[in-house]
CSV table of C-alpha atoms and ligand atoms in Angstrom, one decimal:
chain,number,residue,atom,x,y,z
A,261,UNK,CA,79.1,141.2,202.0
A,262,UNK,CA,80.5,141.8,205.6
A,263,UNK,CA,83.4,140.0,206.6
A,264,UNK,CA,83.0,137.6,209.7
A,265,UNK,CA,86.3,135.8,210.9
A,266,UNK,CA,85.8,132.2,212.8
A,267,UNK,CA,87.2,133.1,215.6
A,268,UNK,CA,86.2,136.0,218.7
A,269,UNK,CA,89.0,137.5,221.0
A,270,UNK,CA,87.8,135.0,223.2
A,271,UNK,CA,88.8,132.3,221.5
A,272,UNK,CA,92.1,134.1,220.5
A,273,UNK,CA,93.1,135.3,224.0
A,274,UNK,CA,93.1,131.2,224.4
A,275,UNK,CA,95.0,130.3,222.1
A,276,UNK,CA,97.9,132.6,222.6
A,277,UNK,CA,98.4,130.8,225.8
A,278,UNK,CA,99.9,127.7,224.0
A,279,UNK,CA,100.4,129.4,220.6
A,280,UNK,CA,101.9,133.1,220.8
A,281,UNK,CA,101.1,135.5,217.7
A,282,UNK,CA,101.9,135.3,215.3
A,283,UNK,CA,99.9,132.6,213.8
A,284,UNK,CA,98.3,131.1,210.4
A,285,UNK,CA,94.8,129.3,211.6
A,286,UNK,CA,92.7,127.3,209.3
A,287,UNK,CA,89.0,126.2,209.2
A,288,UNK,CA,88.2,122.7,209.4
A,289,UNK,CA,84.5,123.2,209.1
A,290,UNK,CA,84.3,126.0,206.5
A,291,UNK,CA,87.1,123.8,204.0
A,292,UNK,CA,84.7,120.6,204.3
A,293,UNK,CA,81.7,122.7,203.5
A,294,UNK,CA,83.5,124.2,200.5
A,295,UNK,CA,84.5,121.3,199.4
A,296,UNK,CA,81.1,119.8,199.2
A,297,UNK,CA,79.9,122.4,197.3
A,298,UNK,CA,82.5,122.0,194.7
A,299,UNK,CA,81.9,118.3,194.7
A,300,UNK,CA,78.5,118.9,193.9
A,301,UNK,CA,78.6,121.4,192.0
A,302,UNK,CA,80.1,119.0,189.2
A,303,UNK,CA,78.5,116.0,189.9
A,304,UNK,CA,77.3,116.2,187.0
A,305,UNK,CA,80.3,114.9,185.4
A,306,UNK,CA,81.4,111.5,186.1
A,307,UNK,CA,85.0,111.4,186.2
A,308,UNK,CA,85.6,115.1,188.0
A,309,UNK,CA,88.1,115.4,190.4
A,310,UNK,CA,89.8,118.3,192.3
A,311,UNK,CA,93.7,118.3,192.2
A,312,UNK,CA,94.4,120.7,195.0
A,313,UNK,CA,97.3,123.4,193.8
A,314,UNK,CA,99.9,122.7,196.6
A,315,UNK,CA,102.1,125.7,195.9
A,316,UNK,CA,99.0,127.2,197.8
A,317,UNK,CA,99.1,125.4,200.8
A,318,UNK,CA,101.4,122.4,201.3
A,319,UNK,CA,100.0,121.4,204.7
A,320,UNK,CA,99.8,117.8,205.1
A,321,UNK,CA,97.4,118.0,207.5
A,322,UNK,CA,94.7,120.2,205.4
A,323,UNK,CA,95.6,118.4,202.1
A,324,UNK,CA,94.1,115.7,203.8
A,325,UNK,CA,90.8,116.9,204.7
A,326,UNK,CA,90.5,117.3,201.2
A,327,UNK,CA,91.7,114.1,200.1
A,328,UNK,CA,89.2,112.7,202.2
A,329,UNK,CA,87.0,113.8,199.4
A,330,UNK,CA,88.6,112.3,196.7
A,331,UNK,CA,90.7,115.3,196.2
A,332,UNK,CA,94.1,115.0,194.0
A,333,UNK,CA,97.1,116.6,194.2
A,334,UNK,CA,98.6,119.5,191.4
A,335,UNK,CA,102.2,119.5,191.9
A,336,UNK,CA,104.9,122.0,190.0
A,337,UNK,CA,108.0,121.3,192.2
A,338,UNK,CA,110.1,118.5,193.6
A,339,UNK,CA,109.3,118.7,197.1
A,340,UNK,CA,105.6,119.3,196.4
A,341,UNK,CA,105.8,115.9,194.3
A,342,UNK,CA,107.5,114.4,197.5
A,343,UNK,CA,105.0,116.2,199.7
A,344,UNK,CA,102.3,114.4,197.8
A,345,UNK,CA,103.8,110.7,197.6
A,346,UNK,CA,104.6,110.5,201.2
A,347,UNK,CA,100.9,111.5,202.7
A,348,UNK,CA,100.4,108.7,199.9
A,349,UNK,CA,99.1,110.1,196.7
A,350,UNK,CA,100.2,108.7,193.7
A,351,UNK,CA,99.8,107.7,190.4
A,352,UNK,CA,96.6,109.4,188.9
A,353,UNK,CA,96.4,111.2,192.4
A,354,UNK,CA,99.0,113.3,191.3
A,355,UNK,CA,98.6,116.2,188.5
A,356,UNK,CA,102.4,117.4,187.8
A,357,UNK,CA,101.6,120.9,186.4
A,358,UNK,CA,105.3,122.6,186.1
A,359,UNK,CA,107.2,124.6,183.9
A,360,UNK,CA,111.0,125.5,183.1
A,361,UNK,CA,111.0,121.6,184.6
A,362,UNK,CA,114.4,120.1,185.6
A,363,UNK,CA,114.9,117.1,184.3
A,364,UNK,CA,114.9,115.2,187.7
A,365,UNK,CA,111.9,116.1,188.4
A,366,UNK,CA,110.2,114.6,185.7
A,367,UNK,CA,112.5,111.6,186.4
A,368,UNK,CA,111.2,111.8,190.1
A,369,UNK,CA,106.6,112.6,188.4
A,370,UNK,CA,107.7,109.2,186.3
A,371,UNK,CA,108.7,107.3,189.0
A,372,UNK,CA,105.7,108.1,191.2
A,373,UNK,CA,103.4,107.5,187.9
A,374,UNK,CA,102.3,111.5,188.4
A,375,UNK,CA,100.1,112.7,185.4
A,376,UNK,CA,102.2,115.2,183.7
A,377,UNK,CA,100.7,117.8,182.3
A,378,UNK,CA,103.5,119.4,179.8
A,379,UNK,CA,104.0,123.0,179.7
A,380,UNK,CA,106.0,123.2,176.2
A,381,UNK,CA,106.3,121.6,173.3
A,382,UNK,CA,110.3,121.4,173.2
A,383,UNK,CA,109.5,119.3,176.6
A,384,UNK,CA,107.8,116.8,174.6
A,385,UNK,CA,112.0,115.5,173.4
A,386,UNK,CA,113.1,116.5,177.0
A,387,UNK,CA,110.6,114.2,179.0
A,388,UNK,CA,111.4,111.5,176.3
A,389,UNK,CA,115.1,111.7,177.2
A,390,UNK,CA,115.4,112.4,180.4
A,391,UNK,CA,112.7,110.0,181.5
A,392,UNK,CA,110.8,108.3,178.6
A,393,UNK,CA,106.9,109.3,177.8
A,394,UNK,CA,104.1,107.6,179.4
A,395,UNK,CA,100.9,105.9,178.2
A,396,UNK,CA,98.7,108.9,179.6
A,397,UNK,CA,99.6,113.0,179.4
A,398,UNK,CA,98.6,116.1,179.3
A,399,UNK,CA,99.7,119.0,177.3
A,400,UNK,CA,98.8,122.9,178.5
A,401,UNK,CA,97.7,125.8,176.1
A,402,UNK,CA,98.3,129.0,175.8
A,403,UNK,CA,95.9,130.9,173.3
A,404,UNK,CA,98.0,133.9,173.3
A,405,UNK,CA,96.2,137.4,172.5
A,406,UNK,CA,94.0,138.7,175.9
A,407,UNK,CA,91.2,136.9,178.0
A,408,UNK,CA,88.2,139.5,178.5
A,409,UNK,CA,85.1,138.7,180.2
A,410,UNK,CA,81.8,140.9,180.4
A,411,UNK,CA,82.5,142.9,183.4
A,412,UNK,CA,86.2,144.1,182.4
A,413,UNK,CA,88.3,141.0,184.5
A,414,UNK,CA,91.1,140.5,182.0
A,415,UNK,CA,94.3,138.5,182.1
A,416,UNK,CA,97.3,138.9,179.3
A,417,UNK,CA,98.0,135.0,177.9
A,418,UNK,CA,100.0,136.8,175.2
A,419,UNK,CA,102.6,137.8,177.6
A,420,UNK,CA,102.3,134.4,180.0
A,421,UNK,CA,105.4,132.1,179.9
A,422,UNK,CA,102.9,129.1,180.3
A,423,UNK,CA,102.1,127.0,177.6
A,424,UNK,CA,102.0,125.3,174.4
A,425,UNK,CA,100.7,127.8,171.2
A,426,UNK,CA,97.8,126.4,169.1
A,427,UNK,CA,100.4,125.2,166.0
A,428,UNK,CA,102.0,123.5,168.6
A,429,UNK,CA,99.6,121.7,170.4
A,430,UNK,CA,98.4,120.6,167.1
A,431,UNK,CA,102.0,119.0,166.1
A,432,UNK,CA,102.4,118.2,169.6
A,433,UNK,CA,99.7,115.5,169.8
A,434,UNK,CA,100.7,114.5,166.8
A,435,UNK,CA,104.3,113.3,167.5
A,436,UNK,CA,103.0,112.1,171.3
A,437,UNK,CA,100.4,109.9,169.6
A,438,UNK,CA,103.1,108.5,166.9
A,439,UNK,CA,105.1,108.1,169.9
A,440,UNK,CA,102.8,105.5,171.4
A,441,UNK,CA,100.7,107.6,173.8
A,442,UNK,CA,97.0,106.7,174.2
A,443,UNK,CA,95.6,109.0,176.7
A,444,UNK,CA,95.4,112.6,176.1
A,445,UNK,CA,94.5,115.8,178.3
A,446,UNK,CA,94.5,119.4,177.7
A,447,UNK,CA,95.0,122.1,180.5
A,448,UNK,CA,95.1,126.3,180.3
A,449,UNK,CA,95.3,128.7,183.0
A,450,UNK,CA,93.9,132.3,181.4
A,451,UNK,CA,92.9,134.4,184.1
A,452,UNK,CA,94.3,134.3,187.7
A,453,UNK,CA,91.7,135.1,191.0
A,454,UNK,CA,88.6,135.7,188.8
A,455,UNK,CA,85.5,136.9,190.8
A,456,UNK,CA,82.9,136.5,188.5
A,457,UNK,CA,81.0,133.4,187.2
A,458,UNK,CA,82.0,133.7,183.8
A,459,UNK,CA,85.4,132.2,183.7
A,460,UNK,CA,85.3,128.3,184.1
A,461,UNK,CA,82.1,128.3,181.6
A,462,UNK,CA,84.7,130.9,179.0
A,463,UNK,CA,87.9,129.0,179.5
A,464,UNK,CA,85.6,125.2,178.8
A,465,UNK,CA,84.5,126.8,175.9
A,466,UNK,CA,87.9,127.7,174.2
A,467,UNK,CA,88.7,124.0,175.5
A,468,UNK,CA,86.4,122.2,174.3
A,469,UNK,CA,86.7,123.6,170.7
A,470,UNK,CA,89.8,123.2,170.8
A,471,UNK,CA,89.6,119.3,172.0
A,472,UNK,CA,86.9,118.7,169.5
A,473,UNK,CA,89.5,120.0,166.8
A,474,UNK,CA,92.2,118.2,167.9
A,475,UNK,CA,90.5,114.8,167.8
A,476,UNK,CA,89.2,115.4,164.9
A,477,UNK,CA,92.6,116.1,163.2
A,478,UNK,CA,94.5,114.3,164.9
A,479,UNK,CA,92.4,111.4,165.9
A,480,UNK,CA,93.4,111.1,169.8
A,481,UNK,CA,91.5,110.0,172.3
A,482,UNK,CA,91.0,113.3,175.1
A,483,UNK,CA,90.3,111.8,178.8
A,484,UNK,CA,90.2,114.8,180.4
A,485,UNK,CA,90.1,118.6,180.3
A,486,UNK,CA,91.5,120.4,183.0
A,487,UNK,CA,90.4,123.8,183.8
A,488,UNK,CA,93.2,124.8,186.3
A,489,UNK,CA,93.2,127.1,188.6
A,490,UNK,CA,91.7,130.8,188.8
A,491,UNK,CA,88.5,130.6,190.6
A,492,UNK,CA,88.9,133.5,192.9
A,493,UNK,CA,87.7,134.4,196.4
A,494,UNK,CA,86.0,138.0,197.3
A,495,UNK,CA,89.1,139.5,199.0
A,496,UNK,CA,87.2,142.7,199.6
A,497,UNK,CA,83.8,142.9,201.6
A,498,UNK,CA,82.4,144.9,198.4
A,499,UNK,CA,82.7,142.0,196.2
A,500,UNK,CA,80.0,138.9,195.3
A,501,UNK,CA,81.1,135.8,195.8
A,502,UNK,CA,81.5,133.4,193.6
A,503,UNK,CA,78.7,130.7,193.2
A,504,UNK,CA,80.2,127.4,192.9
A,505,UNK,CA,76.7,126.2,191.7
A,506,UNK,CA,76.4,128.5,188.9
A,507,UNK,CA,79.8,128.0,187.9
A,508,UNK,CA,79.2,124.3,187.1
A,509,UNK,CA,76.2,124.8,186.1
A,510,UNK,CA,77.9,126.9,183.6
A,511,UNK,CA,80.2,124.5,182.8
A,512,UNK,CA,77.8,121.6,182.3
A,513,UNK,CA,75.9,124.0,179.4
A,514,UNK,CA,78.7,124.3,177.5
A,515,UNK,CA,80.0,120.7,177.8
A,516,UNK,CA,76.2,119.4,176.7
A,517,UNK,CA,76.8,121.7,173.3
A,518,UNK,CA,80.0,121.1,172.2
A,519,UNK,CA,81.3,118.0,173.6
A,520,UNK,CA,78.1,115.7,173.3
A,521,UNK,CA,77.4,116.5,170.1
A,522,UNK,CA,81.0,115.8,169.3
A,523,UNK,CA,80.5,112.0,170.9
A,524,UNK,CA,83.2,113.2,173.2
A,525,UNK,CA,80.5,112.6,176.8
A,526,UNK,CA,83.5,110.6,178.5
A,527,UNK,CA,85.9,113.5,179.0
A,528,UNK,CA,86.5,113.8,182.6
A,529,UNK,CA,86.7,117.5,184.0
A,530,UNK,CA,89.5,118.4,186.4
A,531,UNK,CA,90.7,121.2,188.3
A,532,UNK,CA,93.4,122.8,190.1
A,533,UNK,CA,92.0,125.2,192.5
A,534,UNK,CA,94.0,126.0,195.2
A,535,UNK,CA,92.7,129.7,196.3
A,536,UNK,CA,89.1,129.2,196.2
A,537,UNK,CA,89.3,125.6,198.5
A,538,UNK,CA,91.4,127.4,201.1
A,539,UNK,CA,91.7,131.1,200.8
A,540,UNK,CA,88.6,132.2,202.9
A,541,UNK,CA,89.3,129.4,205.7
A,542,UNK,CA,92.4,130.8,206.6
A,543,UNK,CA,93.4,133.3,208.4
A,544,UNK,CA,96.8,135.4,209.7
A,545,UNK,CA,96.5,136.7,213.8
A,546,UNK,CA,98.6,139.2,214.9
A,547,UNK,CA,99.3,141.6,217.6
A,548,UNK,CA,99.4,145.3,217.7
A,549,UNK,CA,102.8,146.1,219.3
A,550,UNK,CA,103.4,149.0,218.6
A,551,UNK,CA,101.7,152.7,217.7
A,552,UNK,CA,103.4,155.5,215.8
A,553,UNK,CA,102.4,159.3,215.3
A,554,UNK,CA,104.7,161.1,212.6
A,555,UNK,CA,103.3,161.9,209.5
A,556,UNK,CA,101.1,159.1,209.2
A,557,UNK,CA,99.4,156.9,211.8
A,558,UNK,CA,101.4,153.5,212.3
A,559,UNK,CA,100.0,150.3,214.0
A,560,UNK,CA,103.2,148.1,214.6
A,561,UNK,CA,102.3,144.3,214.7
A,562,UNK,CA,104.0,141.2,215.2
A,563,UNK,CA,103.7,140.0,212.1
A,564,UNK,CA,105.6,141.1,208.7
A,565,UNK,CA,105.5,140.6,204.9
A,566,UNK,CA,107.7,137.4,205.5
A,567,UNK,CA,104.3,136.1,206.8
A,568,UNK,CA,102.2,137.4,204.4
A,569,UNK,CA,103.6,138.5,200.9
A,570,UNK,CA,100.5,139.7,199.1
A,571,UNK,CA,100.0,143.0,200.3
A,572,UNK,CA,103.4,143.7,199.8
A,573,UNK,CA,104.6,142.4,196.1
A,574,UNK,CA,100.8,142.7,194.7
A,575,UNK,CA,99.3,145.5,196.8
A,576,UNK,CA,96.6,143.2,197.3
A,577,UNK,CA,94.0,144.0,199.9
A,578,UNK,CA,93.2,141.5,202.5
A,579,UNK,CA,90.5,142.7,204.7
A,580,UNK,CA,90.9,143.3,208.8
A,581,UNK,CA,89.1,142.8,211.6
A,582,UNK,CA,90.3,143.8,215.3
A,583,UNK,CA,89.4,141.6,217.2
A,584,UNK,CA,86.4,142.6,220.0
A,585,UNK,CA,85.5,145.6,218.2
A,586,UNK,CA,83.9,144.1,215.5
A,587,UNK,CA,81.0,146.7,215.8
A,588,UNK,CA,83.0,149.5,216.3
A,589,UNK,CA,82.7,152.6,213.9
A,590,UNK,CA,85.8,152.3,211.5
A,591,UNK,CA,86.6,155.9,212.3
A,592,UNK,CA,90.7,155.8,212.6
A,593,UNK,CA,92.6,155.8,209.4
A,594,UNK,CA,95.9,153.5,209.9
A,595,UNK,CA,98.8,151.8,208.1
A,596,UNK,CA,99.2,148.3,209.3
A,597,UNK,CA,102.5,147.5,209.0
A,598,UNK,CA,105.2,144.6,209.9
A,599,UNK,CA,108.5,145.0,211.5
A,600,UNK,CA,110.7,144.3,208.2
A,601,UNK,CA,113.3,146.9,206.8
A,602,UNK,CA,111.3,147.5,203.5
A,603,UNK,CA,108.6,150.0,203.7
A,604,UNK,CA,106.6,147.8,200.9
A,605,UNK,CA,105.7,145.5,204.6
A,606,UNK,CA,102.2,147.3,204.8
A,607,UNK,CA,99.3,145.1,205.6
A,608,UNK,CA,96.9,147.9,204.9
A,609,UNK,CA,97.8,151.7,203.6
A,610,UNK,CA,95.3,154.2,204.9
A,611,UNK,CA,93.2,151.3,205.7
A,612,UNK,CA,89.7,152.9,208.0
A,613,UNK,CA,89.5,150.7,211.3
A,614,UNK,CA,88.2,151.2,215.1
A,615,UNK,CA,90.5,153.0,217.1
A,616,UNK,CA,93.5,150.4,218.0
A,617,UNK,CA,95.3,149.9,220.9
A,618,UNK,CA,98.7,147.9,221.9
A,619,UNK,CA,97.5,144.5,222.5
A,620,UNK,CA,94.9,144.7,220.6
A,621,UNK,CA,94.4,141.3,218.0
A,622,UNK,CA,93.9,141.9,214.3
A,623,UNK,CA,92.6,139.2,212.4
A,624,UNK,CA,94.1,139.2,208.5
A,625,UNK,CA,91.2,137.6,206.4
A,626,UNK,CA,91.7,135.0,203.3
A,627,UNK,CA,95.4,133.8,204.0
A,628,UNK,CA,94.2,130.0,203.4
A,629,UNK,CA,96.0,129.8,200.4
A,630,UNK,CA,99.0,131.7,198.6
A,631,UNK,CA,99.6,133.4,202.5
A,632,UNK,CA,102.1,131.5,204.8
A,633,UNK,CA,103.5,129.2,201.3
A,634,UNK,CA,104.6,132.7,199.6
A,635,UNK,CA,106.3,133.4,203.2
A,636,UNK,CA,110.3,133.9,203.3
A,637,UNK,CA,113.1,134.7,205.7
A,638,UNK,CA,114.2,138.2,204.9
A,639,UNK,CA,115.3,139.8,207.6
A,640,UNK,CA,115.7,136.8,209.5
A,641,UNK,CA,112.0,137.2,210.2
A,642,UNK,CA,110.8,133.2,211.0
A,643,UNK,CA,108.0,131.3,209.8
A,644,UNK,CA,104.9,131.3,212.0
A,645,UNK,CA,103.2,128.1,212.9
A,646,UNK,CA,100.0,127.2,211.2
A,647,UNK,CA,96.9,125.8,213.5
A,648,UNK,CA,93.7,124.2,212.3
A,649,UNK,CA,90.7,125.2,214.4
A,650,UNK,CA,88.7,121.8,214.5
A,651,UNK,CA,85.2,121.1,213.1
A,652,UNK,CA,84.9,120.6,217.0
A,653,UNK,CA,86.0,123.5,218.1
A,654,UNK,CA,89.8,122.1,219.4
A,655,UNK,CA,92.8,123.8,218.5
A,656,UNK,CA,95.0,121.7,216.7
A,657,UNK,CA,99.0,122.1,216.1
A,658,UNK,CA,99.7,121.8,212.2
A,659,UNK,CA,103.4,122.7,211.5
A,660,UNK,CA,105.1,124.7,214.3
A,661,UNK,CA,106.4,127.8,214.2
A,662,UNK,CA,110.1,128.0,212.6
A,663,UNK,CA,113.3,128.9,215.2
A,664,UNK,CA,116.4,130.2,215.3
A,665,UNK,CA,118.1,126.8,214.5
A,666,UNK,CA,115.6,126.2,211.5
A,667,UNK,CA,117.1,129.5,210.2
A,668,UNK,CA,120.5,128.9,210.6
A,669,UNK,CA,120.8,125.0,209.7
A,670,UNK,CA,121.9,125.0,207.0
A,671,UNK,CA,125.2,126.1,208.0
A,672,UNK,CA,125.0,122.6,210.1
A,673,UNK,CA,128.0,121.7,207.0
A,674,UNK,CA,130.4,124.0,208.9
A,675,UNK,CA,131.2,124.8,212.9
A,676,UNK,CA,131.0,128.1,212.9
A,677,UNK,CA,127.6,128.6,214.3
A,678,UNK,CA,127.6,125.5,216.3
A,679,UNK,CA,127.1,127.9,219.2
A,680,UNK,CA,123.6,127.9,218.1
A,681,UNK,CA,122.9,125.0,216.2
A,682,UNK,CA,124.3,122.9,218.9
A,683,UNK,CA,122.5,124.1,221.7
B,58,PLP,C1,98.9,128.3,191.0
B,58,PLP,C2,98.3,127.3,190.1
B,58,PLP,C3,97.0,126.8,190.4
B,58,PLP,C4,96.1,127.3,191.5
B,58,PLP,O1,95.8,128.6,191.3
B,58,PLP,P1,94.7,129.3,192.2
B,58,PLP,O2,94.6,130.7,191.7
B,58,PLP,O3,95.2,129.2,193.6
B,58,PLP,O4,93.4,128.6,192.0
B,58,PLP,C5,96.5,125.7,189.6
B,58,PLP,N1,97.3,125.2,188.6
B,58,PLP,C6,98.5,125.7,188.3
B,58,PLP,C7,99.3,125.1,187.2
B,58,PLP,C8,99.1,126.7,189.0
B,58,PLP,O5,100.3,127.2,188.8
């Protein structure tokens, strides 16, 4: 499927006049239309929800636009916890997905009445310690071995750190239910980015065997299965889309024959998808600065693999667009690259585009989600500012971009840089 970005030059040579490259921009209209889809996708179950995966994208302001929805929040770390409480999440709003936890932050999920969703059944005496165990919790599986669906996707469980191992989860709900706990969920994450239909429908199946079993053994009461993350997004223009619709539908059809029959029709379905609500409706602009002839042909731009990791630790592809020439015969073979002292900082490697010239704007698809939250400083290279483009069409400021003095303050202890923190 061909790649279109939501927004032209036009509206990009506009925008740099308040907001200079590089930038992050979001899609208001194409993140509330996604999210409708999802929603009704899985209607058909009564207590589904969403808990957006924050690690994606912890913007306050787009967490919101899905909250608007209903949408929860899936937490793993302190300040995504804190993140969550303060635009006023909490309670059963809050998913606490972690691992390798420190105990203050289960202290901190407690106090905030997050659902925590346990990653390990040695955590099981740690929680109890550090911060006592709570009426309602979740416990996360890992059935080892490899996940395989029909057209190849696999992902390795066997050699994930995630997770609680069948035995375990057996003895695990065991002791929680002896120690007083009433509500029980159950949680995996098997295959990451999945672009096929198959997954949710695989993953609900090994689920909700698995919760049948366990209620049956162990006689707890399961309020709700969640099926994670994972969902994927079609990074390259060669791939199909996922269909929501199907996907649910999926779902549904495997819910109807194993938990209905098992009188188990009141299990709530969550999930934790952070790529597929934001990934597409987001996007990185930069500027060609720079061209280079040697052995290769170089397009410098403004932006580097502190704004956008993937390409560089995952060699993922993220498709690009220059801006104006959308029609123009991709017959120029480039590497994109950023300015950063690491030759990994390739947007693109031998990537076939229209001709490019300094100036020109190149538009880096599907950086809504896991794109400017995987950023870093290296180099001293500072974070970009994110924008949302408005349902209206308006440009709206959502976190500025990062200075000098947001670099260097945390040497605000000390004087020795007070020549720039303190002017
Ligand atoms: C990262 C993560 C997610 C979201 O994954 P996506 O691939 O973005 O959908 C959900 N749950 C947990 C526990 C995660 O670590």
């Amino acid at each position: 499927m061909k790649k279109t970005p939501f927004l032209t030059l036009e509206q990009v040579q506009d925008i740099v006049k308040t907001y200079p490259t590089p930038f992050h921009i979001y899609d208001e209209q194409g993140i509330r239309d996604n999210m409708v889809r999802l929603k009704e996708a899985f209607s058909w179950n009564k207590g589904f929800r969403e808990y957006f995966a924050v690690k994606a994208t912890p913007n306050p302001f787009l967490i919101n636009i899905l909250r608007e929805y209903g949408c929860g929040c899936d937490c793993s770390s302190l300040t995504e916890l804190m993140l969550a409480d303060a635009i006023g999440c909490g309670g059963a709003d809050i998913m606490f997905s972690s691992n390798a936890t420190p105990a203050e932050e289960f202290v901190y999920a407690r106090k905030i009445g997050a659902v925590i969703n346990l990653d390990d059944f040695t955590h099981i005496r740690f929680l109890e310690d550090c911060a006592g165990l709570p009426e309602t919790i979740s416990c996360r599986y890992n059935p080892g071995g490899v996940f395989q669906m029909s057209n190849g996707i696999m992902d390795n469980p066997g050699d994930a750190k995630y997770g609680f191992t069948t035995e375990q989860l057996f003895e695990g709900f065991r002791i929680l239910k002896e120690k007083g706990v009433k509500n029980f969920g159950l949680h995996a994450f098997l295959a990451s980015n999945t672009v096929t239909n198959e997954y949710y429908p695989m993953l609900a199946r090994v689920l909700f065997e698995l919760a049948v079993r366990l209620k049956e053994e162990t006689g707890v009461h399961i309020g709700f299965i969640n099926l994670s993350g994972g969902i994927g997004i079609p990074y390259r223009p060669d791939q199909e889309p996922n269909d929501i619709y199907e996907i649910g539908r999926g779902v549904k059809e495997v819910y109807d024959q194993i938990l209905r029959p098992a009188k188990m029709d009141d299990v709530a379905i969550y999930t934790e998808l952070g790529r597929f609500m934001l990934g597409p409706y987001g996007a990185l602009v930069t500027r060609a600065i720079h061209q280079k002839h040697i052995y290769k042909e170089y397009i410098g731009c403004d932006a580097c693999a502190a704004n956008l990791m993937r390409p560089a630790i995952y060699g993922a592809y993220h498709h690009i667009t220059v801006l104006g020439k959308e029609e123009a015969p991709c017959d120029h073979q480039y590497d994109v690259t950023g300015s950063l002292c690491e030759n990994n900082d390739k947007f693109a490697v031998d990537r076939m585009l229209p001709q490019i010239n300094v100036g020109d704007y190149l538009y880096i698809h599907d950086t809504g989600a896991h794109g400017f939250s995987m950023g870093y400083n290296y180099n001293g290279k500072l974070r970009s500012a994110e924008l949302l483009k408005k349902a209206d069409g308006t440009i709206q400021l959502i976190r500025r971009a990062e200075t000098p003095k947001d670099y260097f303050a945390t040497f605000d202890f000390c004087d020795i840089l007070d020549d720039i923190l303190k002017k």
